mmCIF file of C-alpha atoms in Angstrom:
data_model
loop_
_atom_site.group_PDB
_atom_site.id
_atom_site.type_symbol
_atom_site.label_atom_id
_atom_site.label_comp_id
_atom_site.label_asym_id
_atom_site.label_seq_id
_atom_site.Cartn_x
_atom_site.Cartn_y
_atom_site.Cartn_z
ATOM 1 C CA UNK A 29 -0.090 0.057 -0.124
ATOM 2 C CA UNK A 30 1.546 3.463 -1.262
ATOM 3 C CA UNK A 31 1.552 5.953 1.775
ATOM 4 C CA UNK A 32 2.165 9.515 1.439
ATOM 5 C CA UNK A 33 4.711 9.973 4.215
ATOM 6 C CA UNK A 34 6.487 13.578 5.405
ATOM 7 C CA UNK A 35 8.232 14.385 8.469
ATOM 8 C CA UNK A 36 6.998 17.955 9.005
ATOM 9 C CA UNK A 37 3.372 19.159 9.512
ATOM 10 C CA UNK A 38 1.262 19.526 6.353
ATOM 11 C CA UNK A 39 -0.621 22.913 6.544
ATOM 12 C CA UNK A 40 -2.572 23.439 3.522
ATOM 13 C CA UNK A 41 -5.077 20.769 2.180
ATOM 14 C CA UNK A 42 -3.831 21.734 -1.359
ATOM 15 C CA UNK A 43 -0.538 20.090 -0.298
ATOM 16 C CA UNK A 44 -2.712 16.248 -0.099
ATOM 17 C CA UNK A 45 -2.366 14.221 -3.073
ATOM 18 C CA UNK A 46 -6.166 13.265 -2.536
ATOM 19 C CA UNK A 47 -5.366 10.326 -5.146
ATOM 20 C CA UNK A 48 -3.142 8.390 -2.632
ATOM 21 C CA UNK A 49 -3.492 6.144 0.550
ATOM 22 C CA UNK A 50 -2.910 7.461 3.718
ATOM 23 C CA UNK A 51 -3.326 6.218 7.518
ATOM 24 C CA UNK A 52 -3.734 7.921 10.933
ATOM 25 C CA UNK A 53 -0.163 8.353 11.164
ATOM 26 C CA UNK A 54 -0.241 10.634 8.347
ATOM 27 C CA UNK A 55 -3.702 12.088 9.449
ATOM 28 C CA UNK A 56 -2.130 13.461 12.534
ATOM 29 C CA UNK A 57 0.288 15.431 10.793
ATOM 30 C CA UNK A 58 -2.368 17.660 8.962
ATOM 31 C CA UNK A 59 -2.964 20.952 10.855
ATOM 32 C CA UNK A 60 -5.326 22.869 8.196
ATOM 33 C CA UNK A 61 -9.097 23.932 9.413
ATOM 34 C CA UNK A 62 -10.722 21.507 6.832
ATOM 35 C CA UNK A 63 -12.349 18.229 8.506
ATOM 36 C CA UNK A 64 -11.232 14.974 7.046
ATOM 37 C CA UNK A 65 -12.384 11.297 7.380
ATOM 38 C CA UNK A 66 -10.140 8.460 6.285
ATOM 39 C CA UNK A 67 -12.100 5.342 4.919
ATOM 40 C CA UNK A 68 -9.901 2.265 4.122
ATOM 41 C CA UNK A 69 -6.887 4.927 3.451
ATOM 42 C CA UNK A 70 -8.921 7.272 1.023
ATOM 43 C CA UNK A 71 -9.869 10.712 2.236
ATOM 44 C CA UNK A 72 -13.366 12.338 2.344
ATOM 45 C CA UNK A 73 -13.808 15.762 2.717
ATOM 46 C CA UNK A 74 -16.224 16.665 5.302
ATOM 47 C CA UNK A 75 -19.197 19.100 5.026
ATOM 48 C CA UNK A 76 -18.994 22.290 5.866
ATOM 49 C CA UNK A 77 -20.169 23.147 9.554
ATOM 50 C CA UNK A 78 -23.821 21.201 9.549
ATOM 51 C CA UNK A 79 -26.845 23.667 9.231
ATOM 52 C CA UNK A 80 -28.979 24.701 12.234
ATOM 53 C CA UNK A 81 -31.418 21.620 11.515
ATOM 54 C CA UNK A 82 -28.590 18.937 11.664
ATOM 55 C CA UNK A 83 -27.424 20.337 15.219
ATOM 56 C CA UNK A 84 -30.395 20.606 16.741
ATOM 57 C CA UNK A 85 -31.556 16.990 15.828
ATOM 58 C CA UNK A 86 -27.765 15.994 17.116
ATOM 59 C CA UNK A 87 -28.279 17.882 20.116
ATOM 60 C CA UNK A 88 -31.826 16.371 21.187
ATOM 61 C CA UNK A 89 -30.555 12.731 20.374
ATOM 62 C CA UNK A 90 -27.275 13.269 22.347
ATOM 63 C CA UNK A 91 -28.911 14.908 25.408
ATOM 64 C CA UNK A 92 -31.481 12.365 25.376
ATOM 65 C CA UNK A 93 -28.897 9.626 25.780
ATOM 66 C CA UNK A 94 -26.490 11.206 27.909
ATOM 67 C CA UNK A 95 -29.215 11.701 30.501
ATOM 68 C CA UNK A 96 -30.249 8.147 30.236
ATOM 69 C CA UNK A 97 -26.378 7.257 30.862
ATOM 70 C CA UNK A 98 -26.065 9.090 33.888
ATOM 71 C CA UNK A 99 -24.942 6.427 36.565
ATOM 72 C CA UNK A 100 -24.231 3.913 33.688
ATOM 73 C CA UNK A 101 -21.037 2.230 32.572
ATOM 74 C CA UNK A 102 -20.958 3.179 28.764
ATOM 75 C CA UNK A 103 -20.126 6.999 27.484
ATOM 76 C CA UNK A 104 -21.663 9.215 24.631
ATOM 77 C CA UNK A 105 -19.586 11.563 22.379
ATOM 78 C CA UNK A 106 -20.315 13.802 19.886
ATOM 79 C CA UNK A 107 -18.254 15.030 16.733
ATOM 80 C CA UNK A 108 -15.472 16.151 16.174
ATOM 81 C CA UNK A 109 -14.384 12.789 17.773
ATOM 82 C CA UNK A 110 -12.121 10.897 16.073
ATOM 83 C CA UNK A 111 -12.996 6.589 15.739
ATOM 84 C CA UNK A 112 -10.343 4.860 14.540
ATOM 85 C CA UNK A 113 -10.897 1.465 13.514
ATOM 86 C CA UNK A 114 -7.851 -0.896 13.194
ATOM 87 C CA UNK A 115 -8.145 -4.134 11.115
ATOM 88 C CA UNK A 116 -5.021 -5.668 13.208
ATOM 89 C CA UNK A 117 -2.391 -3.899 14.260
ATOM 90 C CA UNK A 118 -3.528 -0.533 16.148
ATOM 91 C CA UNK A 119 -0.419 1.259 15.345
ATOM 92 C CA UNK A 120 -0.830 4.845 13.829
ATOM 93 C CA UNK A 121 0.702 4.161 10.572
ATOM 94 C CA UNK A 122 -1.226 0.754 10.058
ATOM 95 C CA UNK A 123 -4.509 2.684 10.978
ATOM 96 C CA UNK A 124 -6.776 3.455 7.547
ATOM 97 C CA UNK A 125 -9.888 4.531 8.666
ATOM 98 C CA UNK A 126 -10.665 7.125 11.247
ATOM 99 C CA UNK A 127 -14.460 8.597 11.037
ATOM 100 C CA UNK A 128 -16.119 11.373 13.107
ATOM 101 C CA UNK A 129 -19.664 9.936 13.748
ATOM 102 C CA UNK A 130 -22.311 12.531 14.969
ATOM 103 C CA UNK A 131 -22.713 10.301 17.805
ATOM 104 C CA UNK A 132 -21.323 7.575 19.179
ATOM 105 C CA UNK A 133 -21.978 5.145 22.400
ATOM 106 C CA UNK A 134 -18.852 3.417 23.821
ATOM 107 C CA UNK A 135 -19.464 0.809 26.686
ATOM 108 C CA UNK A 136 -16.021 -0.925 26.834
ATOM 109 C CA UNK A 137 -14.109 2.439 28.008
ATOM 110 C CA UNK A 138 -10.649 1.049 27.611
ATOM 111 C CA UNK A 139 -11.477 1.739 23.999
ATOM 112 C CA UNK A 140 -11.288 5.528 24.941
ATOM 113 C CA UNK A 141 -7.906 7.271 25.191
ATOM 114 C CA UNK A 142 -6.891 10.782 24.948
ATOM 115 C CA UNK A 143 -7.342 10.817 21.097
ATOM 116 C CA UNK A 144 -10.660 9.586 20.996
ATOM 117 C CA UNK A 145 -11.712 5.908 20.626
ATOM 118 C CA UNK A 146 -9.545 3.124 19.412
ATOM 119 C CA UNK A 147 -11.689 0.271 18.559
ATOM 120 C CA UNK A 148 -15.455 -0.449 17.674
ATOM 121 C CA UNK A 149 -18.188 1.671 19.514
ATOM 122 C CA UNK A 150 -21.259 -0.016 20.508
ATOM 123 C CA UNK A 151 -23.951 2.507 18.540
ATOM 124 C CA UNK A 152 -23.285 5.046 15.907
ATOM 125 C CA UNK A 153 -25.270 7.584 14.490
ATOM 126 C CA UNK A 154 -25.110 9.821 11.340
ATOM 127 C CA UNK A 155 -27.081 12.439 10.582
ATOM 128 C CA UNK A 156 -27.006 12.928 6.747
ATOM 129 C CA UNK A 157 -26.306 16.483 5.551
ATOM 130 C CA UNK A 158 -26.537 17.759 1.909
ATOM 131 C CA UNK A 159 -23.280 17.168 1.516
ATOM 132 C CA UNK A 160 -22.991 13.256 2.254
ATOM 133 C CA UNK A 161 -22.420 11.603 -0.954
ATOM 134 C CA UNK A 162 -23.427 8.181 -1.695
ATOM 135 C CA UNK A 163 -20.075 6.559 -2.350
ATOM 136 C CA UNK A 164 -19.375 8.037 1.442
ATOM 137 C CA UNK A 165 -22.178 6.341 2.695
ATOM 138 C CA UNK A 166 -21.753 3.260 0.976
ATOM 139 C CA UNK A 167 -18.101 2.684 2.812
ATOM 140 C CA UNK A 168 -19.144 4.065 6.150
ATOM 141 C CA UNK A 169 -21.535 1.589 5.996
ATOM 142 C CA UNK A 170 -18.967 -0.929 4.806
ATOM 143 C CA UNK A 171 -16.561 -0.366 7.722
ATOM 144 C CA UNK A 172 -18.947 0.216 10.505
ATOM 145 C CA UNK A 173 -20.392 -3.527 9.168
ATOM 146 C CA UNK A 174 -16.743 -4.778 8.689
ATOM 147 C CA UNK A 175 -16.037 -3.449 12.300
ATOM 148 C CA UNK A 176 -19.009 -4.643 13.634
ATOM 149 C CA UNK A 177 -20.856 -1.858 15.252
ATOM 150 C CA UNK A 178 -23.820 -3.624 17.089
ATOM 151 C CA UNK A 179 -25.862 -0.809 15.865
ATOM 152 C CA UNK A 180 -25.692 1.817 13.582
ATOM 153 C CA UNK A 181 -28.555 4.882 13.257
ATOM 154 C CA UNK A 182 -29.124 6.889 9.947
ATOM 155 C CA UNK A 183 -31.051 10.089 10.675
ATOM 156 C CA UNK A 184 -32.707 12.205 7.577
ATOM 157 C CA UNK A 185 -33.346 15.468 9.010
ATOM 158 C CA UNK A 186 -35.563 16.671 5.764
ATOM 159 C CA UNK A 187 -37.394 13.603 5.029
ATOM 160 C CA UNK A 188 -37.902 13.032 9.252
ATOM 161 C CA UNK A 189 -36.924 9.537 8.799
ATOM 162 C CA UNK A 190 -34.887 6.863 11.155
ATOM 163 C CA UNK A 191 -33.545 3.822 9.902
ATOM 164 C CA UNK A 192 -31.334 1.314 12.193
ATOM 165 C CA UNK A 193 -29.192 -1.268 11.260
ATOM 166 C CA UNK A 194 -28.409 -4.267 13.672
ATOM 167 C CA UNK A 195 -25.917 -6.629 13.440
ATOM 168 C CA UNK A 196 -26.941 -9.959 13.291
ATOM 169 C CA UNK A 197 -24.860 -13.248 14.697
ATOM 170 C CA UNK A 198 -23.258 -13.852 10.942
ATOM 171 C CA UNK A 199 -21.685 -10.045 11.102
ATOM 172 C CA UNK A 200 -24.593 -8.424 8.680
ATOM 173 C CA UNK A 201 -26.153 -5.628 9.231
ATOM 174 C CA UNK A 202 -29.973 -6.144 8.985
ATOM 175 C CA UNK A 203 -32.106 -3.048 8.849
ATOM 176 C CA UNK A 204 -35.572 -2.307 11.102
ATOM 177 C CA UNK A 205 -38.378 -0.731 8.777
ATOM 178 C CA UNK A 206 -38.292 2.829 8.292
ATOM 179 C CA UNK A 207 -39.609 4.940 11.609
ATOM 180 C CA UNK A 208 -40.814 8.880 11.522
ATOM 181 C CA UNK A 209 -42.723 10.769 13.248
ATOM 182 C CA UNK A 210 -45.089 9.407 15.735
ATOM 183 C CA UNK A 211 -42.792 6.465 16.072
ATOM 184 C CA UNK A 212 -40.308 5.569 19.468
ATOM 185 C CA UNK A 213 -36.849 4.155 19.256
ATOM 186 C CA UNK A 214 -35.650 1.179 21.484
ATOM 187 C CA UNK A 215 -32.408 -0.253 21.194
ATOM 188 C CA UNK A 216 -30.413 -3.562 23.063
ATOM 189 C CA UNK A 217 -27.457 -1.655 23.545
ATOM 190 C CA UNK A 218 -29.266 0.812 25.869
ATOM 191 C CA UNK A 219 -32.142 -0.957 28.096
ATOM 192 C CA UNK A 220 -35.195 0.698 29.013
ATOM 193 C CA UNK A 221 -34.076 3.635 26.620
ATOM 194 C CA UNK A 222 -36.710 5.285 24.381
ATOM 195 C CA UNK A 223 -36.390 8.212 21.504
ATOM 196 C CA UNK A 224 -39.185 9.806 20.895
ATOM 197 C CA UNK A 225 -39.397 11.338 17.017
ATOM 198 C CA UNK A 226 -41.838 13.310 17.523
ATOM 199 C CA UNK A 227 -39.436 15.039 19.988
ATOM 200 C CA UNK A 228 -36.562 14.437 17.636
ATOM 201 C CA UNK A 229 -38.010 16.394 14.608
ATOM 202 C CA UNK A 230 -39.846 18.832 16.167
ATOM 203 C CA UNK A 231 -39.064 21.975 14.711
#
């Protein structure tokens, strides 16, 4: 695998060859303002700052989960928060997927370090933005499935829809039926937690 190795920090996105394959070690050298994610070594630029609708929905969901988790062992984190998904080695130069989910819940606290999470979160939430492209969404689905994320939630603010993927015993995501206003979300990850979509999508 070809890597882009430099000994000094990279201060501008224009200095990066977007066609090459990179690692988390490279990622740590980038000091420009643009937010990026690495998916199997390829760079994906993140959308500009999320719009207010995205932020409102993220805030409602994260607050509901945060309140539920009080005095419980799991922790919730919101973007920007790096989730490194190692395939074999946890060495920086060997990690080629680094994502920033909108929300993630981690129950194995040994996966949390000063740089974020190294390993698979139990629950990942992505709130779609106009800037999301199909390739990005497809690749994220694949790496979350390969990394054995137990539940993956995808929320579409404009369409007011909620889709939950649950990892089955074979290691494949199985979708729930599409939920929307008037429905409630429950999850085995958080026993007793109920998320009311009327509340989530209220404007």
